JSON list of C-alpha atoms in Angstrom, two decimals:
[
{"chain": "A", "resi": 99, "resn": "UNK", "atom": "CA", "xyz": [107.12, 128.23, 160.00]},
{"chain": "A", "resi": 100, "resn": "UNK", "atom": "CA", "xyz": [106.60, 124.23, 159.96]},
{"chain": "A", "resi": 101, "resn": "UNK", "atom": "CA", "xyz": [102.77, 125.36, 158.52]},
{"chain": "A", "resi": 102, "resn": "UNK", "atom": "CA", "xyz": [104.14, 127.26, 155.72]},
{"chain": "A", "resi": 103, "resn": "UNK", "atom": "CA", "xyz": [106.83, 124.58, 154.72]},
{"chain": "A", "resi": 104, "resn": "UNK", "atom": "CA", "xyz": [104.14, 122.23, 154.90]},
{"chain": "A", "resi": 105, "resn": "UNK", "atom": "CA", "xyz": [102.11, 124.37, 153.10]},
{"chain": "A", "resi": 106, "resn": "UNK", "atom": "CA", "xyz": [104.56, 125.03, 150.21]},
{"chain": "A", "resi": 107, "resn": "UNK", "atom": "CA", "xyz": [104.90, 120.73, 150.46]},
{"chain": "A", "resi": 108, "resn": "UNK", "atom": "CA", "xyz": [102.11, 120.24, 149.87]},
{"chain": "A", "resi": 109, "resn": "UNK", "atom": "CA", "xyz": [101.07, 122.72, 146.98]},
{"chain": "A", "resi": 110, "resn": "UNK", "atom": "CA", "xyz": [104.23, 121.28, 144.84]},
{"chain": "A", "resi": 111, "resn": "UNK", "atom": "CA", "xyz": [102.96, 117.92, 145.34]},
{"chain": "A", "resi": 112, "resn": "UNK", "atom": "CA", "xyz": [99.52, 118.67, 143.98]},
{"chain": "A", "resi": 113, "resn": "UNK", "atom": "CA", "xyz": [101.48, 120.94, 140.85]},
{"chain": "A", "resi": 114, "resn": "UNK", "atom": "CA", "xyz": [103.42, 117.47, 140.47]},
{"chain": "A", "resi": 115, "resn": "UNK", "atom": "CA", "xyz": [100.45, 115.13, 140.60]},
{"chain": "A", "resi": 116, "resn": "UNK", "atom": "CA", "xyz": [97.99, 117.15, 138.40]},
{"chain": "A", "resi": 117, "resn": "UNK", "atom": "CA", "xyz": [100.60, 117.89, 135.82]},
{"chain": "A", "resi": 118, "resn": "UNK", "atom": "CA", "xyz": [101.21, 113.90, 135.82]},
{"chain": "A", "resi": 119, "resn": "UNK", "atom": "CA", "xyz": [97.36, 113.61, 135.41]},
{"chain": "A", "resi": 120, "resn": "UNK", "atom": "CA", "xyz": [96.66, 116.12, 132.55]},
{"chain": "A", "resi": 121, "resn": "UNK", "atom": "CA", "xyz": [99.75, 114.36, 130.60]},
{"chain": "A", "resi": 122, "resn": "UNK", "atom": "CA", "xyz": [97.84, 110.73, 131.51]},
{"chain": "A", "resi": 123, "resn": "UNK", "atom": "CA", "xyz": [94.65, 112.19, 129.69]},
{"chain": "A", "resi": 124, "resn": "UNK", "atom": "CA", "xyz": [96.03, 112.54, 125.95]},
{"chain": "A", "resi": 125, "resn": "UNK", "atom": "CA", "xyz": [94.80, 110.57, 123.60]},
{"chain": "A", "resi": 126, "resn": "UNK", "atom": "CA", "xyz": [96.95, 108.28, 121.81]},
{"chain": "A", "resi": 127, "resn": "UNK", "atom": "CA", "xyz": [97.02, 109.34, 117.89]},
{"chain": "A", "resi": 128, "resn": "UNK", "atom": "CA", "xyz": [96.90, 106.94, 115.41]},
{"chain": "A", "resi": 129, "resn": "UNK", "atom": "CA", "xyz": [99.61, 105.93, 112.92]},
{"chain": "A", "resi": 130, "resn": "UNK", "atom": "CA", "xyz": [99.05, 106.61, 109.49]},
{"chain": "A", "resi": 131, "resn": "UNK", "atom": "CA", "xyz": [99.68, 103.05, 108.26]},
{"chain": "A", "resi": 132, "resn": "UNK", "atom": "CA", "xyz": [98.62, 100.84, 111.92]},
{"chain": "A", "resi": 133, "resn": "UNK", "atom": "CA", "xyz": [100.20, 97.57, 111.97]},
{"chain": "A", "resi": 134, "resn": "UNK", "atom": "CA", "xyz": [98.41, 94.31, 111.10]},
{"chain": "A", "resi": 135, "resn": "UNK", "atom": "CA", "xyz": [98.86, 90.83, 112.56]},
{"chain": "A", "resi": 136, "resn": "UNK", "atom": "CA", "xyz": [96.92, 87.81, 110.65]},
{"chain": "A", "resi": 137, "resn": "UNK", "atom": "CA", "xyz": [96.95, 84.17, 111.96]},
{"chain": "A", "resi": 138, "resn": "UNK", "atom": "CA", "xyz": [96.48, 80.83, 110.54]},
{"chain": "A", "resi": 139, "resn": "UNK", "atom": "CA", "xyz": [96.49, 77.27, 112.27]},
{"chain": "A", "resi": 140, "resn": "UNK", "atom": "CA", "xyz": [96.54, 73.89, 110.30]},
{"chain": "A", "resi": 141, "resn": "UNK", "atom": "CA", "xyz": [96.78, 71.23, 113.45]},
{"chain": "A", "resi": 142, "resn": "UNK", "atom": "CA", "xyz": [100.76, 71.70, 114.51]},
{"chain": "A", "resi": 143, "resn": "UNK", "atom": "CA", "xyz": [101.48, 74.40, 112.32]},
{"chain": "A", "resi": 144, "resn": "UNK", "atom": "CA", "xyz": [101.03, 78.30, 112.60]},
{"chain": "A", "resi": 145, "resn": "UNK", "atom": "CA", "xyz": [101.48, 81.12, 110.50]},
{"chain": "A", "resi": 146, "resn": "UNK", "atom": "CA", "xyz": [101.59, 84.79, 111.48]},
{"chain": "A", "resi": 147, "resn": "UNK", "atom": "CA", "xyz": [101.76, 87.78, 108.54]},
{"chain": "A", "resi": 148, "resn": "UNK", "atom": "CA", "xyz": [102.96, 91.22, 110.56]},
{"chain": "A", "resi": 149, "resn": "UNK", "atom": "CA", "xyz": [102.57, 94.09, 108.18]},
{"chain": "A", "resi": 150, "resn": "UNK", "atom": "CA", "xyz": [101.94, 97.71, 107.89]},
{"chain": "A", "resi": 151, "resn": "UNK", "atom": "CA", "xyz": [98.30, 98.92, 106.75]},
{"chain": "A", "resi": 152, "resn": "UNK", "atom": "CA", "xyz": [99.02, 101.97, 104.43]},
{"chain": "A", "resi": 153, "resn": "UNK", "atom": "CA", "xyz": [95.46, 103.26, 103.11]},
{"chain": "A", "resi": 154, "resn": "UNK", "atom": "CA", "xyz": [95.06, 104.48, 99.79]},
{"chain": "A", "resi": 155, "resn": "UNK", "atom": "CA", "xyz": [94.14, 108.13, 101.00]},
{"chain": "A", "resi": 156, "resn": "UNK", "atom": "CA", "xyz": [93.21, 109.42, 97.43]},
{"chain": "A", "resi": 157, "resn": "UNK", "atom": "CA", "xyz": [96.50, 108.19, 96.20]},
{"chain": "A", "resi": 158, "resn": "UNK", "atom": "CA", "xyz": [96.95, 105.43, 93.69]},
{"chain": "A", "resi": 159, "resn": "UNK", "atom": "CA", "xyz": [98.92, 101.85, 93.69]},
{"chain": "A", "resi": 160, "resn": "UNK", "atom": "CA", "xyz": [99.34, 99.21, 91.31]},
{"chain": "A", "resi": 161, "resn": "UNK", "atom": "CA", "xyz": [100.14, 101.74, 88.29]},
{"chain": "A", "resi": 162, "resn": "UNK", "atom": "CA", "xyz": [103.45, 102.11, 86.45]},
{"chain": "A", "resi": 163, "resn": "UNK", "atom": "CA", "xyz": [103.59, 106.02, 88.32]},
{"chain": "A", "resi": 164, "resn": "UNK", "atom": "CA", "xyz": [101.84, 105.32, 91.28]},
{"chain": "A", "resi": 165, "resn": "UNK", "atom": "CA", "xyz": [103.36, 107.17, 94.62]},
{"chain": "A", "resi": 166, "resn": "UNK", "atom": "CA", "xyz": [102.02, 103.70, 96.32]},
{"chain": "A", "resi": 167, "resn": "UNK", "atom": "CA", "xyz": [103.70, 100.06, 95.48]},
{"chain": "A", "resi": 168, "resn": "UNK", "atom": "CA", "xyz": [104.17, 101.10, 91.55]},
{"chain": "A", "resi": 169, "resn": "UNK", "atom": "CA", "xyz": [104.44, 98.31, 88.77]},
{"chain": "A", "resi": 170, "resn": "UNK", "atom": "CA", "xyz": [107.57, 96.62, 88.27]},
{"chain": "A", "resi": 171, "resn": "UNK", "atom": "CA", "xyz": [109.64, 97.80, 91.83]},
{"chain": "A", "resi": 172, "resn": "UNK", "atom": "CA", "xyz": [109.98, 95.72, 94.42]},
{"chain": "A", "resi": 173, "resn": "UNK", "atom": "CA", "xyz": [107.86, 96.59, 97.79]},
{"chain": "A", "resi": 174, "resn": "UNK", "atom": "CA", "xyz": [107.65, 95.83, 101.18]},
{"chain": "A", "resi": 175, "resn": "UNK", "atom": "CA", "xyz": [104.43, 94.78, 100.78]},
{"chain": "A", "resi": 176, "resn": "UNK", "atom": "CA", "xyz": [103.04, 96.79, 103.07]},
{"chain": "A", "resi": 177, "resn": "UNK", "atom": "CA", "xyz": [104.26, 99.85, 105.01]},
{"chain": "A", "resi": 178, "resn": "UNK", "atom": "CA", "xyz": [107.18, 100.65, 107.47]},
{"chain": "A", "resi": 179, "resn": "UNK", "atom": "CA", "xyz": [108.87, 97.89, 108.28]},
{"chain": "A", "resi": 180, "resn": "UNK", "atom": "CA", "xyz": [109.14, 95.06, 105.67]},
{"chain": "A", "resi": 181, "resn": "UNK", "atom": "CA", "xyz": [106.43, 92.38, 106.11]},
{"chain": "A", "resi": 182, "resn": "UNK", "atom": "CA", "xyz": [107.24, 89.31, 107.93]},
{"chain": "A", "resi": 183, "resn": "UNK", "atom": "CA", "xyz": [105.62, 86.03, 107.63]},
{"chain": "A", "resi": 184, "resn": "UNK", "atom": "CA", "xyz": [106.39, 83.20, 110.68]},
{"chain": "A", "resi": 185, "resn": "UNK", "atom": "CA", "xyz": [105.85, 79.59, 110.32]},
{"chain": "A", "resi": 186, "resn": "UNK", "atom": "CA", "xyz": [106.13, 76.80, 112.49]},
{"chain": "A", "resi": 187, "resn": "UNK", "atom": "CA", "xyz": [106.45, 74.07, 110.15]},
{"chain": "A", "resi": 188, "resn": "UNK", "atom": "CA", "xyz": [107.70, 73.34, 106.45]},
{"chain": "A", "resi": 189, "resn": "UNK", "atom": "CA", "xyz": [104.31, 74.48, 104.10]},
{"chain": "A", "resi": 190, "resn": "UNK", "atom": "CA", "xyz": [104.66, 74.88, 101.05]},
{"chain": "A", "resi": 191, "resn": "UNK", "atom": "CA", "xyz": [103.33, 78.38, 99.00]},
{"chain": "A", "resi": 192, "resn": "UNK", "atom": "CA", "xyz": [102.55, 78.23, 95.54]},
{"chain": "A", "resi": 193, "resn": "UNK", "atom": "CA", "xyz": [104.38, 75.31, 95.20]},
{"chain": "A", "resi": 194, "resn": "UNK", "atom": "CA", "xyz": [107.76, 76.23, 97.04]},
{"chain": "A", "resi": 195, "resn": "UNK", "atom": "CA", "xyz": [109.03, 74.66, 99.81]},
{"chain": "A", "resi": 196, "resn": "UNK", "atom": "CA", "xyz": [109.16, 77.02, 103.01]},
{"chain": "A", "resi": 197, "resn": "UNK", "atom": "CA", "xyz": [111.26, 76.22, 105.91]},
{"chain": "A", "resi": 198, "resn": "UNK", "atom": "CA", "xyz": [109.82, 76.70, 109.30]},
{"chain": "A", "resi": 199, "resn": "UNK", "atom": "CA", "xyz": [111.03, 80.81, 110.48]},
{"chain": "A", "resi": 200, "resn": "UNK", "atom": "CA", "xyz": [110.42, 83.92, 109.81]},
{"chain": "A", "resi": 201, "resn": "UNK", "atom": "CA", "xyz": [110.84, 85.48, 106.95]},
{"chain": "A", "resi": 202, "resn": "UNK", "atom": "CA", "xyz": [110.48, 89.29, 105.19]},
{"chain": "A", "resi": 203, "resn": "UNK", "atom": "CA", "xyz": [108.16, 89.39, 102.32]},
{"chain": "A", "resi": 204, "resn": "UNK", "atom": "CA", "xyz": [108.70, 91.66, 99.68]},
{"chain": "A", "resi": 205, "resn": "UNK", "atom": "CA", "xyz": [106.72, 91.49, 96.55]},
{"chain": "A", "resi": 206, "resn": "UNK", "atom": "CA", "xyz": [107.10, 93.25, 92.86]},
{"chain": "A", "resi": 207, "resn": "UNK", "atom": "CA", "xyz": [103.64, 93.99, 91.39]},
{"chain": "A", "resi": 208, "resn": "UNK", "atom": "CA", "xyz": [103.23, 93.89, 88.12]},
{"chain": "A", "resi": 209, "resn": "UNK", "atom": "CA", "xyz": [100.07, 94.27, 85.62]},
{"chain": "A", "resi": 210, "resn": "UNK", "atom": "CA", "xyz": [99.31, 90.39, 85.04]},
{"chain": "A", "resi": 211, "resn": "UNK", "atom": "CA", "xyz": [101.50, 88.67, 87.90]},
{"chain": "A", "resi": 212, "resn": "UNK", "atom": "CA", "xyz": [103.31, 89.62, 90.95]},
{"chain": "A", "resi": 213, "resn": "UNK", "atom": "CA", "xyz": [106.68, 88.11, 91.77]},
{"chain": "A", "resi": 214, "resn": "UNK", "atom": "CA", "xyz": [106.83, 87.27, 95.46]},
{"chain": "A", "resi": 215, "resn": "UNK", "atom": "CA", "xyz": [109.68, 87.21, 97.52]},
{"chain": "A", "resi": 216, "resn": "UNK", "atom": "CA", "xyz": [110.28, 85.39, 100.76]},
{"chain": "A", "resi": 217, "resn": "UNK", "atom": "CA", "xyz": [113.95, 86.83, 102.39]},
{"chain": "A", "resi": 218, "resn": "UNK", "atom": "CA", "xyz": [115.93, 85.75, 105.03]},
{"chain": "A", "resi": 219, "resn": "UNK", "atom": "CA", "xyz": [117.21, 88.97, 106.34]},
{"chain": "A", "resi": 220, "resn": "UNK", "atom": "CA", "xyz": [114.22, 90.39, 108.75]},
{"chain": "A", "resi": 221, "resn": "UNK", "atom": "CA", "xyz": [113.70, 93.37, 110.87]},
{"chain": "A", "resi": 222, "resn": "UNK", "atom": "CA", "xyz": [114.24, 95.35, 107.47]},
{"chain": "A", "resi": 223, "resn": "UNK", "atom": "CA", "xyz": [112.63, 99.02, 107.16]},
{"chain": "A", "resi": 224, "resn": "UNK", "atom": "CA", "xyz": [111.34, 99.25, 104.05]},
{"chain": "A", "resi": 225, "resn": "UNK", "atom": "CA", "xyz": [113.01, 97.77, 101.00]},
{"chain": "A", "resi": 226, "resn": "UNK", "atom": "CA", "xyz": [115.54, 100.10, 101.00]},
{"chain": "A", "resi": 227, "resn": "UNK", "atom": "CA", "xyz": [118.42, 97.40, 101.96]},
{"chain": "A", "resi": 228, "resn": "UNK", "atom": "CA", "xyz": [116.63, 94.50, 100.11]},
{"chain": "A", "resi": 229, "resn": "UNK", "atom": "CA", "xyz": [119.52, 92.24, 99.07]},
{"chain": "A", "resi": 230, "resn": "UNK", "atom": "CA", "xyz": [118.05, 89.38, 96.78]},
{"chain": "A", "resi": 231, "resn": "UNK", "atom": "CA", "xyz": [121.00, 87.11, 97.60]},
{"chain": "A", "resi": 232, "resn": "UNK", "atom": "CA", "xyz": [119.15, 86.82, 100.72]},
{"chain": "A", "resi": 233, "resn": "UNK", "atom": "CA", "xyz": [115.96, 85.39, 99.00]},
{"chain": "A", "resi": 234, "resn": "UNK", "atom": "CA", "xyz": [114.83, 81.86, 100.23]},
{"chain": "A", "resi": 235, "resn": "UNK", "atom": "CA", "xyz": [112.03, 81.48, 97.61]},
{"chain": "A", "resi": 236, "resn": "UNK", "atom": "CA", "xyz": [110.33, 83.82, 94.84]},
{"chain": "A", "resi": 237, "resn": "UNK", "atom": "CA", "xyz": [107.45, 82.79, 92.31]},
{"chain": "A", "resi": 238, "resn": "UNK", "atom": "CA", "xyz": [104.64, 84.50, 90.52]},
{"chain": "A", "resi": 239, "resn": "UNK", "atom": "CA", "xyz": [101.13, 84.56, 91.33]},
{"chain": "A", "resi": 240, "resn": "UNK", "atom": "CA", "xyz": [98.20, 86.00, 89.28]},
{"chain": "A", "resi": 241, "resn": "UNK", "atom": "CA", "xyz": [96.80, 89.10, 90.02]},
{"chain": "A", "resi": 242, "resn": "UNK", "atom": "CA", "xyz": [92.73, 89.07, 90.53]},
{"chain": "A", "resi": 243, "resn": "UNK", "atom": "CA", "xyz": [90.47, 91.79, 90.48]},
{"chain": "A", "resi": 244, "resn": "UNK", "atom": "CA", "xyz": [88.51, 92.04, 93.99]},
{"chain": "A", "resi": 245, "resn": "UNK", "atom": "CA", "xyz": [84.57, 92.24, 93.86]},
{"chain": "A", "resi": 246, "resn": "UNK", "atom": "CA", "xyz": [85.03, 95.26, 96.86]},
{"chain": "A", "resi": 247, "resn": "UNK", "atom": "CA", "xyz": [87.25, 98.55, 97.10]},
{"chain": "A", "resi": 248, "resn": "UNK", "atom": "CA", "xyz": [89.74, 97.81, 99.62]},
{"chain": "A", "resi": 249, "resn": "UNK", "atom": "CA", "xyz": [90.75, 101.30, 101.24]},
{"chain": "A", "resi": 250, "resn": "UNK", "atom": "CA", "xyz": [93.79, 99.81, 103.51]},
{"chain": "A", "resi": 251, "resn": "UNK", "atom": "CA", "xyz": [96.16, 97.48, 102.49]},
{"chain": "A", "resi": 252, "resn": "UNK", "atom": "CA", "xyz": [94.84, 93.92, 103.56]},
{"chain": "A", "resi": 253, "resn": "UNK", "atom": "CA", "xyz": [96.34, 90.42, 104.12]},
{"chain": "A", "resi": 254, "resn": "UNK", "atom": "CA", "xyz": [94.01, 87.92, 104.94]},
{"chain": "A", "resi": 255, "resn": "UNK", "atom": "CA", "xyz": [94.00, 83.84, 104.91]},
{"chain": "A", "resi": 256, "resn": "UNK", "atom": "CA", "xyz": [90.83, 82.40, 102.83]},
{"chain": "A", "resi": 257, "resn": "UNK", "atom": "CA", "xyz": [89.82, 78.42, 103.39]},
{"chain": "A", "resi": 258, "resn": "UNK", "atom": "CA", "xyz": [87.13, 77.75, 100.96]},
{"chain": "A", "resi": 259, "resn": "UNK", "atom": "CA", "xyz": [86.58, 74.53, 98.41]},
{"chain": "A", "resi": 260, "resn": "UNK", "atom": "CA", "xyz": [89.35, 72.21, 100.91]},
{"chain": "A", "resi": 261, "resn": "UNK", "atom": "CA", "xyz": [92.16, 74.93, 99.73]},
{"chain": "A", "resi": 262, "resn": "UNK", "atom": "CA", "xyz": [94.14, 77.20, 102.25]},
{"chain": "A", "resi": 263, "resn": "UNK", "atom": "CA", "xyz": [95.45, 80.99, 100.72]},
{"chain": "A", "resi": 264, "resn": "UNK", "atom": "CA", "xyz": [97.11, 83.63, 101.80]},
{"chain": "A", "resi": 265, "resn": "UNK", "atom": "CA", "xyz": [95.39, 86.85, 99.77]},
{"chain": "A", "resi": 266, "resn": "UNK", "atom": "CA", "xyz": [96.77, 89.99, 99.54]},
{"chain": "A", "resi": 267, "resn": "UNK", "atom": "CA", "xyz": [94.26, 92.69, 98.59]},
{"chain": "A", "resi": 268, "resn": "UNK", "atom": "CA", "xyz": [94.94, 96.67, 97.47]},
{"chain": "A", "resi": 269, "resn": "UNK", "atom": "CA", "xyz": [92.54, 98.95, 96.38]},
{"chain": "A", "resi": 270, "resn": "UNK", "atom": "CA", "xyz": [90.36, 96.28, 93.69]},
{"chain": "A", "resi": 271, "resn": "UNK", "atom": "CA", "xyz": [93.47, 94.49, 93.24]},
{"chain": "A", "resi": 272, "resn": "UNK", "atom": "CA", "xyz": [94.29, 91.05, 94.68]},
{"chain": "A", "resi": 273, "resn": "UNK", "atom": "CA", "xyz": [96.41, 88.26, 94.48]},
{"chain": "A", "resi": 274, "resn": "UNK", "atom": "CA", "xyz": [96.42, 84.58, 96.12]},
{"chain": "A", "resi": 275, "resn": "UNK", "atom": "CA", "xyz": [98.99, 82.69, 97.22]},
{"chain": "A", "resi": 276, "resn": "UNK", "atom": "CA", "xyz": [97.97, 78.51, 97.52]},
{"chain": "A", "resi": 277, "resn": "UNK", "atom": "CA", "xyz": [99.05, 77.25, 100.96]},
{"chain": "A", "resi": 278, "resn": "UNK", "atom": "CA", "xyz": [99.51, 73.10, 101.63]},
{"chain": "A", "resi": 279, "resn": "UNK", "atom": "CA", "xyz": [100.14, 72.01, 104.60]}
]
């Protein structure tokens, strides 16, 4: 009788560990729009961009009907949560004096300019709750065309010519955003 309870024992313990084992071997999928982290250091100070990547997917952004960021509505500049930008120290983008903090950044493209929006209230899905009496700075920045085809949303800090910016690049779209330290 002892054999057989052992018996029994051990059998459910194998059921229990191989059923732990064949959960352990699924792979992880993907998200649709994987978030983004881009860093920047200027001797004390440090920025950090956190943002969804939504890829373009056959779908179009930039237009006045796009189903992706469309002209003239304010985004979250990426996708999920609203982008958030940290800084360590007072900088100063396009001219605008930004606290050290985090902030959400929401942006409104438009044909010719975007409007960009730095906002106090963080942890934001979306821009469904966007409140602009919560904005800390906003100002307009050109938009570029991009030499390449950009298939995921991109945020990315270029150094070139003594001149730190933050770029923001869609699809061949792109604007730039002047940093000074």
């Amino acid at each position: 009788m002892k054999k057989l309870i052992t018996s029994i024992f051990a059998c459910f313990a194998l059921i229990i560990l191989f059923s732990f084992d064949a959960q352990a071997q699924e792979a992880l999928k993907q998200k649709p729009s994987p978030l983004g982290m881009v860093t920047y250091t200027f001797e004390d100070t440090y920025v950090k961009v956190t943002y969804g990547r939504p890829h373009l997917r056959g779908r179009e952004a930039f237009t006045e009907t796009a189903e992706l960021a469309p002209l003239g509505k304010i985004w979250r500049t990426g996708a999920n949560e609203a982008t958030e930008i940290t800084v360590t120290d007072e900088i100063k983008m396009a001219g605008e004096t930004v606290p050290a903090g985090t902030y959400s950044v929401f942006t409104i493209p438009g044909a010719k300019s975007w409007t960009i929006i730095l906002n106090k209230d963080v942890g934001q899905w979306g821009a469904y709750k966007y409140d602009e009496e919560q904005d800390l700075v906003k100002f307009e920045v050109p938009v570029n065309k991009s030499d390449e085809m950009y298939e995921p949303f991109t945020i990315r800090f270029d150094q070139s010519g003594g001149e730190v910016s933050m770029q923001m690049i869609w699809a061949n779209t792109m604007v730039s955003i002047p940093i000074e330290f």
